[in-house]
Short mmCIF file of C-alpha atoms in Angstrom, two decimals:
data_model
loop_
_atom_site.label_atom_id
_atom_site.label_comp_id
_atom_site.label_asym_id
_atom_site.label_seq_id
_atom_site.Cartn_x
_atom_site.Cartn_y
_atom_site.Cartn_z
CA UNK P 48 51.14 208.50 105.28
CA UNK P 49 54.89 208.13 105.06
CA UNK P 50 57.36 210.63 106.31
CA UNK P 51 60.68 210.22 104.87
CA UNK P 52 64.08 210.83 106.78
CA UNK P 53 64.91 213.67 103.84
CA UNK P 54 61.55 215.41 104.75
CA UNK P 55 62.51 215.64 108.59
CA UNK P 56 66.82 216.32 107.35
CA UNK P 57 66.46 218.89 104.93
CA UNK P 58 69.66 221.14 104.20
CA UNK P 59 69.34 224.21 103.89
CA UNK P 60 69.90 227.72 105.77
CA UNK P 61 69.73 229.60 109.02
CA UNK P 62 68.49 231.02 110.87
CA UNK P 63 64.76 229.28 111.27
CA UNK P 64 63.40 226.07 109.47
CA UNK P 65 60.17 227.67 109.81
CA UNK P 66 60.59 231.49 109.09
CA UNK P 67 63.66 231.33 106.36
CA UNK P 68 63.21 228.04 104.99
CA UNK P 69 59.32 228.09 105.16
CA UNK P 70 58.67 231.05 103.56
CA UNK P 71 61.47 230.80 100.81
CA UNK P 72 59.26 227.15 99.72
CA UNK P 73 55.96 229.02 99.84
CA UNK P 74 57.40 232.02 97.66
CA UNK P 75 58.76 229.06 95.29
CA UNK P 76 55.16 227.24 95.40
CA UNK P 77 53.62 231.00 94.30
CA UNK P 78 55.68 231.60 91.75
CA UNK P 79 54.97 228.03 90.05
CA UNK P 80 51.72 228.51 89.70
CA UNK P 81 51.95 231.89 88.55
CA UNK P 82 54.25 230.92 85.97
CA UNK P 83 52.02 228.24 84.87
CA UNK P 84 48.65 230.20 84.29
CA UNK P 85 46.23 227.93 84.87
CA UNK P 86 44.45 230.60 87.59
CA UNK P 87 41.59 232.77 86.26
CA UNK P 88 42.06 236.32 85.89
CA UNK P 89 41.01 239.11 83.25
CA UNK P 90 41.41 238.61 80.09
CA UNK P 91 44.79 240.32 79.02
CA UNK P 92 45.70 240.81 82.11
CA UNK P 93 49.44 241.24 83.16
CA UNK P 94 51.48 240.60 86.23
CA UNK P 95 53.00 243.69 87.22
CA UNK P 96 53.77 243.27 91.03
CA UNK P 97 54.33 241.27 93.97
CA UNK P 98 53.24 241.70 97.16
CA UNK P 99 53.63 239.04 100.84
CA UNK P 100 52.01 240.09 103.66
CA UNK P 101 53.38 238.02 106.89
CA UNK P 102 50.89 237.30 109.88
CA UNK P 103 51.24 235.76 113.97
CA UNK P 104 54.81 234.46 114.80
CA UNK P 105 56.14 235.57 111.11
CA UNK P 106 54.95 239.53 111.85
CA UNK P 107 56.12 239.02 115.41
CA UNK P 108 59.43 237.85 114.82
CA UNK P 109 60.14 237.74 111.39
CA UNK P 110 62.81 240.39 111.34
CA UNK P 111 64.63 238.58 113.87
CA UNK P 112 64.53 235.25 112.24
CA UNK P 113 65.16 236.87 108.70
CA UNK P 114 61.95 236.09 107.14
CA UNK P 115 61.62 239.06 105.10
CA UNK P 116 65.04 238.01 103.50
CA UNK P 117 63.88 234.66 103.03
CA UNK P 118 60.66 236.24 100.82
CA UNK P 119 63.00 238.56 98.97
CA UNK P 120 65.11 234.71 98.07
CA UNK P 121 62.41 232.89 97.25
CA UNK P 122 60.33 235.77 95.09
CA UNK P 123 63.98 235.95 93.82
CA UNK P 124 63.83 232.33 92.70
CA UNK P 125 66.27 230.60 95.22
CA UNK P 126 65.64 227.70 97.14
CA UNK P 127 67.16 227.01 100.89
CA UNK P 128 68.83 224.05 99.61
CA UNK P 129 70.66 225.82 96.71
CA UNK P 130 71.23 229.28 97.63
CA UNK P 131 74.84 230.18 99.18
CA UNK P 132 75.07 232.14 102.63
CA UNK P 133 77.55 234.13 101.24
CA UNK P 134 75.38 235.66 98.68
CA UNK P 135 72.00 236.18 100.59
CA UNK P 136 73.60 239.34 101.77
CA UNK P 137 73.96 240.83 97.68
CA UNK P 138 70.63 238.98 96.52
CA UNK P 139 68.50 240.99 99.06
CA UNK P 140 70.77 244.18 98.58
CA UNK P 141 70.24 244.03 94.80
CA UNK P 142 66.44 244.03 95.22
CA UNK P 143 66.20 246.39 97.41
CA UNK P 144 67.99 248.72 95.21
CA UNK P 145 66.24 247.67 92.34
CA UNK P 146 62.72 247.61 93.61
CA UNK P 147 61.82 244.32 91.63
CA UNK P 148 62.38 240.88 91.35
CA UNK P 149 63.01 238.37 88.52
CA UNK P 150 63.09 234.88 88.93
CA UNK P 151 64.46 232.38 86.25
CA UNK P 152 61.46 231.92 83.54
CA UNK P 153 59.47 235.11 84.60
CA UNK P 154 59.26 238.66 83.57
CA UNK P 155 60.83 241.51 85.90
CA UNK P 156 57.69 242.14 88.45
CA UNK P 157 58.05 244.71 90.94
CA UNK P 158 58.81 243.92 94.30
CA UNK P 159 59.75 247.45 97.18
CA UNK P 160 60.38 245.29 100.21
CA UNK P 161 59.46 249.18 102.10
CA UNK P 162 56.21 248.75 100.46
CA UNK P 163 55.40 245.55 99.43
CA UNK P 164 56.46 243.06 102.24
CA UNK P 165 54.12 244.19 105.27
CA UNK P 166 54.61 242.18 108.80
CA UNK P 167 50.65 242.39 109.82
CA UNK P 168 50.84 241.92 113.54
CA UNK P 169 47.27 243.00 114.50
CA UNK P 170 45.59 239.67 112.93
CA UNK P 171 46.85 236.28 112.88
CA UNK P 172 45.53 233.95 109.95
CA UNK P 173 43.07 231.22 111.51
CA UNK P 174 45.18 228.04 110.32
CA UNK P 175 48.25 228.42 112.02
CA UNK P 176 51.04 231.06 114.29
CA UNK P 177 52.88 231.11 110.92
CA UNK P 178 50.68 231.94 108.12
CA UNK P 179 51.50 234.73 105.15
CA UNK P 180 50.26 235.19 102.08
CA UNK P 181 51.12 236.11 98.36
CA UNK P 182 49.69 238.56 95.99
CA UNK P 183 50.15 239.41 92.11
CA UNK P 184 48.81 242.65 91.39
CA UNK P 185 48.68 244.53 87.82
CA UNK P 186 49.78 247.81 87.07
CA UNK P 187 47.07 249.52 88.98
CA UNK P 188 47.05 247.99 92.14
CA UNK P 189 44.17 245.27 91.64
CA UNK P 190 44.40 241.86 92.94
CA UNK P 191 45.11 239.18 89.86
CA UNK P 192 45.93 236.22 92.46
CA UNK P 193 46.43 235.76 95.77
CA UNK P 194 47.55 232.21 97.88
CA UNK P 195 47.78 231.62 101.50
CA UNK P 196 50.57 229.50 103.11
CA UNK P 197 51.05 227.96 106.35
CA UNK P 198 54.81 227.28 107.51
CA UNK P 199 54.11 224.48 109.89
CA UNK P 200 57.73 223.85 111.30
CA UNK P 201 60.68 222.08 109.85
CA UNK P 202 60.48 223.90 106.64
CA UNK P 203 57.06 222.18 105.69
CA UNK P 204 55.07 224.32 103.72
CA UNK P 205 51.51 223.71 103.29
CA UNK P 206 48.69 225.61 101.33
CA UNK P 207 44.56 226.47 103.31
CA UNK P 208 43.49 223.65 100.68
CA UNK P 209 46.05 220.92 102.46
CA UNK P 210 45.87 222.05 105.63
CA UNK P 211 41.98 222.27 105.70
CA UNK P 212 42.26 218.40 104.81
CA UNK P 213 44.82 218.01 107.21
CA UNK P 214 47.12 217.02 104.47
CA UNK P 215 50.80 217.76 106.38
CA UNK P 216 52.76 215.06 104.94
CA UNK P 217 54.96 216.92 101.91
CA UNK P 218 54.36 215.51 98.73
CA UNK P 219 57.55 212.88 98.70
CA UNK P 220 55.12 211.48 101.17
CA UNK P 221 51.98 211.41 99.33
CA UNK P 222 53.40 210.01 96.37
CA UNK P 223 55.00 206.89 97.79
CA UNK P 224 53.46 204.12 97.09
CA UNK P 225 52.15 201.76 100.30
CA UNK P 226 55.25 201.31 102.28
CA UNK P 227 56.05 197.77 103.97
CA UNK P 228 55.99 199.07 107.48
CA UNK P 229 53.07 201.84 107.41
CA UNK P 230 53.46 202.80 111.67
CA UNK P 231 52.32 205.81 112.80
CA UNK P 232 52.64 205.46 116.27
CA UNK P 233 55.18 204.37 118.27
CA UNK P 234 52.78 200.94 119.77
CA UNK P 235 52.68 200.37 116.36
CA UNK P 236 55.90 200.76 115.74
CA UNK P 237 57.29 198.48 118.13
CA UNK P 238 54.19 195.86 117.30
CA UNK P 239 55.49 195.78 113.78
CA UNK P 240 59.37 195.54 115.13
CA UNK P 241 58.24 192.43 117.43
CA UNK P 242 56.60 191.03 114.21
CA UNK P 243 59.47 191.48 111.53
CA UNK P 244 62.28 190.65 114.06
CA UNK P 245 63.55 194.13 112.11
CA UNK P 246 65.52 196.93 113.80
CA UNK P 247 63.18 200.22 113.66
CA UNK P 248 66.33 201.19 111.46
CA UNK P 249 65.65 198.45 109.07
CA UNK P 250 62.21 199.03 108.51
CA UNK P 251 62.66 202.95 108.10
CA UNK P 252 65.23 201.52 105.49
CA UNK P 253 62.41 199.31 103.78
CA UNK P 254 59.85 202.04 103.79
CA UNK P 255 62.35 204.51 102.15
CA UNK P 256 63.43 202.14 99.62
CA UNK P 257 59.78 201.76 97.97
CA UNK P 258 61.00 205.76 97.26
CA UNK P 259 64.65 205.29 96.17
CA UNK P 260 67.39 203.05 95.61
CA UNK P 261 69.36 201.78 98.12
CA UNK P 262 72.25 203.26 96.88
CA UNK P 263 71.10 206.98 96.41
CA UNK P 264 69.26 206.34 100.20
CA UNK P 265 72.77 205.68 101.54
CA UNK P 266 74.17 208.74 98.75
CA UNK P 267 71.89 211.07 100.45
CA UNK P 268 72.43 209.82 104.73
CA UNK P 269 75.86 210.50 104.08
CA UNK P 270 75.36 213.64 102.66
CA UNK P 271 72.67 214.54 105.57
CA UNK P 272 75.77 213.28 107.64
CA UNK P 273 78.60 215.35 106.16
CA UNK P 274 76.38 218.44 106.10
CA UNK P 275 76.22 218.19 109.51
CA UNK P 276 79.80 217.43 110.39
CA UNK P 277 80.52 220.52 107.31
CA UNK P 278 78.93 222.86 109.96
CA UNK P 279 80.42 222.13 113.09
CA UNK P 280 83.87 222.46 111.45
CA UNK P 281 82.57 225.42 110.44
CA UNK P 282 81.40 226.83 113.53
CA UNK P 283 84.40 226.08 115.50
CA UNK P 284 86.14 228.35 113.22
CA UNK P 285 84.27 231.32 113.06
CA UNK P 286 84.64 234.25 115.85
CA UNK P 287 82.78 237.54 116.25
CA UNK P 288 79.64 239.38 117.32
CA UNK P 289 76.74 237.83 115.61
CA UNK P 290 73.59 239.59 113.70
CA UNK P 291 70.57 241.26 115.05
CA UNK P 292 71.53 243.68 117.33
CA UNK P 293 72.12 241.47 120.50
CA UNK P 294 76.06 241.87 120.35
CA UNK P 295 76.32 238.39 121.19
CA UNK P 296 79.73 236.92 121.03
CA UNK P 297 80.16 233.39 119.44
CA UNK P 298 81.83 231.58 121.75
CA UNK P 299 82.35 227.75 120.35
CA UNK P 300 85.46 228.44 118.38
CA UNK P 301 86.87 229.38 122.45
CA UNK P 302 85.45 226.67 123.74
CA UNK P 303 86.83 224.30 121.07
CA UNK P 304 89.97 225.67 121.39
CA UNK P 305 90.14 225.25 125.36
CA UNK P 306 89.28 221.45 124.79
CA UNK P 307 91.86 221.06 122.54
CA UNK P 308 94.25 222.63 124.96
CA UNK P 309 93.37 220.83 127.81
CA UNK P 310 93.75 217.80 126.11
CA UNK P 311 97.44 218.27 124.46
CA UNK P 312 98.51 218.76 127.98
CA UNK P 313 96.33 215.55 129.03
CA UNK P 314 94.26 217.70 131.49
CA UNK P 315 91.22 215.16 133.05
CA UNK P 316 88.22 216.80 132.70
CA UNK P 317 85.07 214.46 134.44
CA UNK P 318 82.43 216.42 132.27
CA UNK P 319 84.46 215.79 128.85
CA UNK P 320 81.41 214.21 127.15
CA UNK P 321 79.22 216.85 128.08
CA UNK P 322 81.64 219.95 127.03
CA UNK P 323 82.14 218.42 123.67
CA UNK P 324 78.22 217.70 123.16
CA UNK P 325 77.80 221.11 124.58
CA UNK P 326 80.65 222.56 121.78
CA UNK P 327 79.45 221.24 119.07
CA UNK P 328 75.86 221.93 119.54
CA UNK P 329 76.83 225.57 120.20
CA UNK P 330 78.93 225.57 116.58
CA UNK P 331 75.81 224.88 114.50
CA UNK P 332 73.53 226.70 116.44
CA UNK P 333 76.15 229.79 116.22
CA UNK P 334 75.84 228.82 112.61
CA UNK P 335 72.25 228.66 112.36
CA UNK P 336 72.09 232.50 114.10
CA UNK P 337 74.27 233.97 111.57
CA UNK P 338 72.16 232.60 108.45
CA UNK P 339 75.13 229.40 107.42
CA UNK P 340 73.48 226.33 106.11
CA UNK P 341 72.95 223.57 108.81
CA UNK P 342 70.48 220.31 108.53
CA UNK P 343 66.78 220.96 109.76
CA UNK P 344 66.77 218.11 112.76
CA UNK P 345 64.01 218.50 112.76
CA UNK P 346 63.91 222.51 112.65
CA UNK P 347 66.79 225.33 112.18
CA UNK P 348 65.99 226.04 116.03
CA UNK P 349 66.89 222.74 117.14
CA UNK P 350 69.76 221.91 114.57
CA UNK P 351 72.38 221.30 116.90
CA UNK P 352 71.10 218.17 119.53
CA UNK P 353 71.46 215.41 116.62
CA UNK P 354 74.82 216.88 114.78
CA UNK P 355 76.60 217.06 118.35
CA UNK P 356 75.70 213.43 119.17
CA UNK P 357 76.89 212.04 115.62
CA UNK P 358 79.90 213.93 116.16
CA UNK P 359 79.91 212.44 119.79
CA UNK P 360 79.89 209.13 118.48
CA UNK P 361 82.61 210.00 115.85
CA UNK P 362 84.85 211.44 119.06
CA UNK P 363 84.27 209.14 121.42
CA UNK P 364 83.00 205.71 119.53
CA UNK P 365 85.58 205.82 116.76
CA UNK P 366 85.15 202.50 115.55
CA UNK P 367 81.46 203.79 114.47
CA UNK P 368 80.92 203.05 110.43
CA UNK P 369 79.07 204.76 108.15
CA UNK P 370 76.91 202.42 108.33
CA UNK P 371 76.13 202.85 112.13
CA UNK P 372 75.20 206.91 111.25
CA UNK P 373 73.24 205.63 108.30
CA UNK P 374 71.07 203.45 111.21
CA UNK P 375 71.17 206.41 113.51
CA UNK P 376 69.70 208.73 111.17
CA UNK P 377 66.90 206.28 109.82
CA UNK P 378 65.88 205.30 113.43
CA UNK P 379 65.68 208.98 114.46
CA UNK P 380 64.00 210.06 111.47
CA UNK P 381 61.21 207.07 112.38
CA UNK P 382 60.56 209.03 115.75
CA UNK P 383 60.38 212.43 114.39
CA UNK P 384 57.86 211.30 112.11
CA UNK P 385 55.82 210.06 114.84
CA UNK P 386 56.04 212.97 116.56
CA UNK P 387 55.17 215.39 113.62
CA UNK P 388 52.11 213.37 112.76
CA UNK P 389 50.38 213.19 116.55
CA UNK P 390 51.84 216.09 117.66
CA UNK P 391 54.35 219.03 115.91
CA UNK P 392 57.86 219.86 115.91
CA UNK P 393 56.82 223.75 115.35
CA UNK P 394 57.74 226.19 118.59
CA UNK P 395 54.97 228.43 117.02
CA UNK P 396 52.80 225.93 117.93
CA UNK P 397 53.74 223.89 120.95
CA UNK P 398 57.01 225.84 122.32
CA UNK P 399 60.06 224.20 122.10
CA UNK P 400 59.46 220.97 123.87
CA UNK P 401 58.29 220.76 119.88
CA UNK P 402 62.01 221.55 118.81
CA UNK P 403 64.62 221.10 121.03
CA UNK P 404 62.45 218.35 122.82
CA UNK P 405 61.84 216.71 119.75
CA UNK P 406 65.57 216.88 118.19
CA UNK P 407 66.33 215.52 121.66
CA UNK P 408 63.98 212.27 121.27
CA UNK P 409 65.22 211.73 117.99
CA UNK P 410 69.33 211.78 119.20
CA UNK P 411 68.35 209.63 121.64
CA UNK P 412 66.63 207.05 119.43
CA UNK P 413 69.48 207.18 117.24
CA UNK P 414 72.72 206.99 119.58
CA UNK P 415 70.30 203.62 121.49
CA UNK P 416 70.22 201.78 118.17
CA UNK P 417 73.86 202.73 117.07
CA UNK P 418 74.83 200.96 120.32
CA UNK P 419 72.67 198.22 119.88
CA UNK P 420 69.23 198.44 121.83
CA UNK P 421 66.61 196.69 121.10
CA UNK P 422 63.26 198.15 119.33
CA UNK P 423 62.19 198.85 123.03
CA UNK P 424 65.07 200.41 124.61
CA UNK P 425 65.04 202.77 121.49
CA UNK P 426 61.36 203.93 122.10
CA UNK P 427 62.47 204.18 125.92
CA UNK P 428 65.17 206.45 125.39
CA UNK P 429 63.25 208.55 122.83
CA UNK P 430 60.85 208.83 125.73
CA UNK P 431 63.11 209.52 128.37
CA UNK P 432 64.57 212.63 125.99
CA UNK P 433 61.48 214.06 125.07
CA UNK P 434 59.64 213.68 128.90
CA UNK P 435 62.43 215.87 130.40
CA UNK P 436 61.29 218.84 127.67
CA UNK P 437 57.86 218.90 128.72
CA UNK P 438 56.35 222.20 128.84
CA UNK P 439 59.65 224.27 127.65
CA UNK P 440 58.57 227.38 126.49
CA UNK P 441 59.80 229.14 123.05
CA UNK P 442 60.79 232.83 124.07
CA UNK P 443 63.59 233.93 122.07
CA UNK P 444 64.99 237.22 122.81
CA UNK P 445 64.19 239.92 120.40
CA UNK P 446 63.09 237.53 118.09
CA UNK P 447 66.90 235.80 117.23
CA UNK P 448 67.48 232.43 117.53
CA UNK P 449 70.10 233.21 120.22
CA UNK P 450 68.97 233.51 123.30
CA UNK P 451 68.27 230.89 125.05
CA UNK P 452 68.24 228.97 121.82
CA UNK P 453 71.89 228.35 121.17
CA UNK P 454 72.88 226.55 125.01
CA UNK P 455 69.34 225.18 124.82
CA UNK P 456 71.06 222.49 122.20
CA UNK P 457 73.51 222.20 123.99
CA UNK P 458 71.29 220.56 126.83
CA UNK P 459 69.27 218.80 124.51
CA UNK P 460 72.13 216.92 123.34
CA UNK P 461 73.54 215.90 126.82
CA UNK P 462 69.83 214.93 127.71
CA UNK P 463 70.02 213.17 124.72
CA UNK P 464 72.83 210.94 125.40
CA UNK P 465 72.12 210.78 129.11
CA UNK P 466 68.35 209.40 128.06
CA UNK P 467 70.08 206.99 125.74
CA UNK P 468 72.41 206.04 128.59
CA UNK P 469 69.64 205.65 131.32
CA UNK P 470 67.67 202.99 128.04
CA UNK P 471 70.49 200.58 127.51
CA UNK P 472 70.66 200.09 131.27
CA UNK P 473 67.19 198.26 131.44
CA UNK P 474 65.81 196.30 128.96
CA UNK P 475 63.23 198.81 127.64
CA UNK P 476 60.10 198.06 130.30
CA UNK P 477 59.20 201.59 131.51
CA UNK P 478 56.09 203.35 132.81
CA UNK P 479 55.33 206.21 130.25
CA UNK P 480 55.21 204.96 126.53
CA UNK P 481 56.05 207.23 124.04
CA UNK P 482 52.93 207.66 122.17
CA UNK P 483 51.72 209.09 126.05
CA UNK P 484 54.33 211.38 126.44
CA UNK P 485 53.59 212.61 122.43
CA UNK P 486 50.32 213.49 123.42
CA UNK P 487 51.41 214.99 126.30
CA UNK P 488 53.13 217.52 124.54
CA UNK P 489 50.04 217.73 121.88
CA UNK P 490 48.13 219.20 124.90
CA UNK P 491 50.42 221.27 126.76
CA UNK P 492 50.94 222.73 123.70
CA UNK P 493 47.23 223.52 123.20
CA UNK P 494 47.17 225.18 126.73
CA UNK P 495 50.25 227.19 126.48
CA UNK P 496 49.63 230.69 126.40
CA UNK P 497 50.54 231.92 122.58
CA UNK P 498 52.76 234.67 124.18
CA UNK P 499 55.23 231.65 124.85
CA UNK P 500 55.23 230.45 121.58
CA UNK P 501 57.64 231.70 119.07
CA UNK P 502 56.21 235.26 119.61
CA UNK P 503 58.88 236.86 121.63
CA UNK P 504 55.64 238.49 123.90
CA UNK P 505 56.73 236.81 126.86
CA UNK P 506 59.38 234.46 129.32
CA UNK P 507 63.16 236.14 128.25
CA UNK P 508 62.07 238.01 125.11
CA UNK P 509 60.46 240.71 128.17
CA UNK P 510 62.38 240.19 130.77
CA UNK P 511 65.20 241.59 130.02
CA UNK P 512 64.73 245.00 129.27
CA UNK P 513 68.60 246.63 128.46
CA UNK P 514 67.60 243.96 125.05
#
């Protein structure tokens, strides 16, 4: 199984990879196969209704992370890649007003969000935290179809069929043809790397070319690239309180704007680096909260670790090339894929030492090889990033992606270059391999209590009671 870099970077919009992004795919994958027909019903019968029925971390937080917009988008017909942020807010007002839906190449089917979208919190499906499921009814009320979908972080979607045969890899995966350098671990990564006398970079880049050419691959990193640097700029423009009831100032834009100062009048600062990591982290993660589009890296909730070290490297290594973000995103992507496969990058499931951890391993993977480390030095500092995550809880207050998502980038981007840091000063010989630490976090994750994952029942999201 191959995962590509575009299946761990997909763009798209805030604020969760796994309850906005998630659920607007699974509506999409519903709607295709009503469309087509092929599913046995009455004869004569007719589609007159739609009904999505969220369960675990979606009924528990859904509100908060705007998954019933997302299922109003996607039974709608938009995607999270297409769809502007500026016109969620009319889509979903529309709807509501309307009490139906009508996506391009269907009929009108009705669709009361008050009645038809229910957030069951009493039972959680058996698969996974974030499970929901889709229903066509006819004009009296009886079942014609139903599907159930698992959102397993990241914006993967996958149906009970796939993910009864364990079949997580999205289909760009399964339909690539055997790729040169098939690793799925990071032993076998670096076995492959000593073999080849290839970067990890460069054999990311041969896997993804049995998928692409070489010129759309580099097309599409740059684009991954610009989307990312597109949202920073972004959210060190924007001021205000931001959605969901938390009154929670943004606060990059101030930030930004004190840097800026404090540099025209040439002001040393000793823990520069770190307040411009810390900055621009905060800007997409602002972003991300107030539903903008941002890069999944590898999920909505951890979107700003690998932007704020690209645009690290763009501040403070300005002789970096396109080329050099090109090898930073492939080698990062390589690591994230090894994590998703042996462990998750879902806080539902493993808290987010599965998010911010992970987008933390990844920047640190990427920033090594853009300075030049070896194969092993770029495992070490992916370790180094991730260890120092183990066990971090997901608690988010009220069910936002705010609190203490937003500063919790910030640190996962400092870690991140700090990791990277601590790997080029050895030659990559350290005690804890990756693939250890990965499991690590596989079984923490198993023994965390669920309260502590992505279901706002415990850690912040109780203690603090004027929320």
């Amino acid at each position: 199984m191959f995962l590509s870099v575009f299946d761990l970077y997909k763009i798209g919009i805030g604020p969760s990879s796994s309850h906005t992004m998630g659920p607007m795919t699974a509506a999409a994958r519903f709607l295709a196969e009503l469309k087509t027909g092929q599913w046995p019903r009455p004869q004569g019968a007719i589609v007159h209704r739609l009904r999505a029925i969220l369960h675990g971390s979606l009924a528990f937080t859904g509100v908060g992370h705007a998954t019933d917009r997302a299922v109003v988008l996607g039974l709608a017909g938009y995607t999270p890649a297409t769809i502007d942020p500026d016109d969620v807010e009319g889509i979903v007002s529309s709807v509501t007003a309307k009490g139906e839906v009508q996506p391009g190449g269907h009929p009108a089917y009705a669709f009361d969000p008050a009645r038809d979208l229910v957030f069951d919190r009493a039972r959680a499906l058996p698969g996974h935290a974030n499970g929901l499921a889709f229903e066509a009814l006819d004009r009296n009320g009886a079942m014609l179809l139903r599907r159930v979908y698992y959102s397993i972080g990241g914006g993967f979607v996958v149906d009970e069929d796939e993910l009864s045969r364990k079949d997580t890899v999205p289909p760009a995966g399964e339909a690539a043809p055997g790729v040169p350098y098939p690793f799925t671990s990071a032993s076998e990564m670096l076995a492959m790397a000593a073999r080849s006398g290839l970067s990890i970079a460069e054999m990311q880049r041969e896997n993804e070319l049995t998928l692409t050419s070489a010129q759309d691959l580099d097309a599409r990193l740059d684009a991954i690239a610009e989307t990312m640097a597109d949202c920073i700029r972004r959210g060190i423009r924007q001021e205000g309180i931001m959605p969901g009831g938390l009154k929670i100032r943004r606060r990059a834009k101030a930030i930004h704007d004190k840097l800026q100062a404090d540099a025209a009048r040439n002001v040393f600062q000793p823990l520069l680096a770190n307040d411009w990591l810390s900055v621009y982290a905060m800007a997409v993660n602002e972003e991300n909260a107030c539903g903008g589009r941002v890069v999944t890296a590898p999920t909505n909730g951890a979107a700003g670790v690998v932007p704020a070290v690209l645009q690290y490297v763009r501040h403070f290594h300005t002789d970096a090339t396109k080329a050099d973000l090109r090898t930073f995103l492939l080698t990062s992507a390589a690591i994230g894929g090894i994590i998703k496969r042996n462990a998750s990058i879902s806080g539902a499931e493993v808290g987010c030492q599965g998010e911010v951890g992970s987008a933390s391993a990844m920047a640190a993977a990427g920033l090594a090889a853009l300075m030049g480390a070896n194969p092993l030095q770029v495992e070490n500092a992916a370790e180094i990033a991730l260890e120092h995550h183990l066990g971090m809880t997901c608690d988010p207050v009220r069910g936002l992606v705010q609190v203490p998502c937003i500063e919790r980038n910030a640190f996962g981007a400092v870690k991140a270059v700090t990791a990277a840091s601590l790997a080029m000063k050895g030659e990559g010989l350290h005690f804890v391999p990756l693939d250890a630490c990965i499991e690590t976090m596989r079984q923490t994750g198993l023994d965390m209590d669920h309260r502590y994952k992505e279901t706002s029942l415990g850690g912040l999201a109780v203690n603090l009671p004027e929320c």
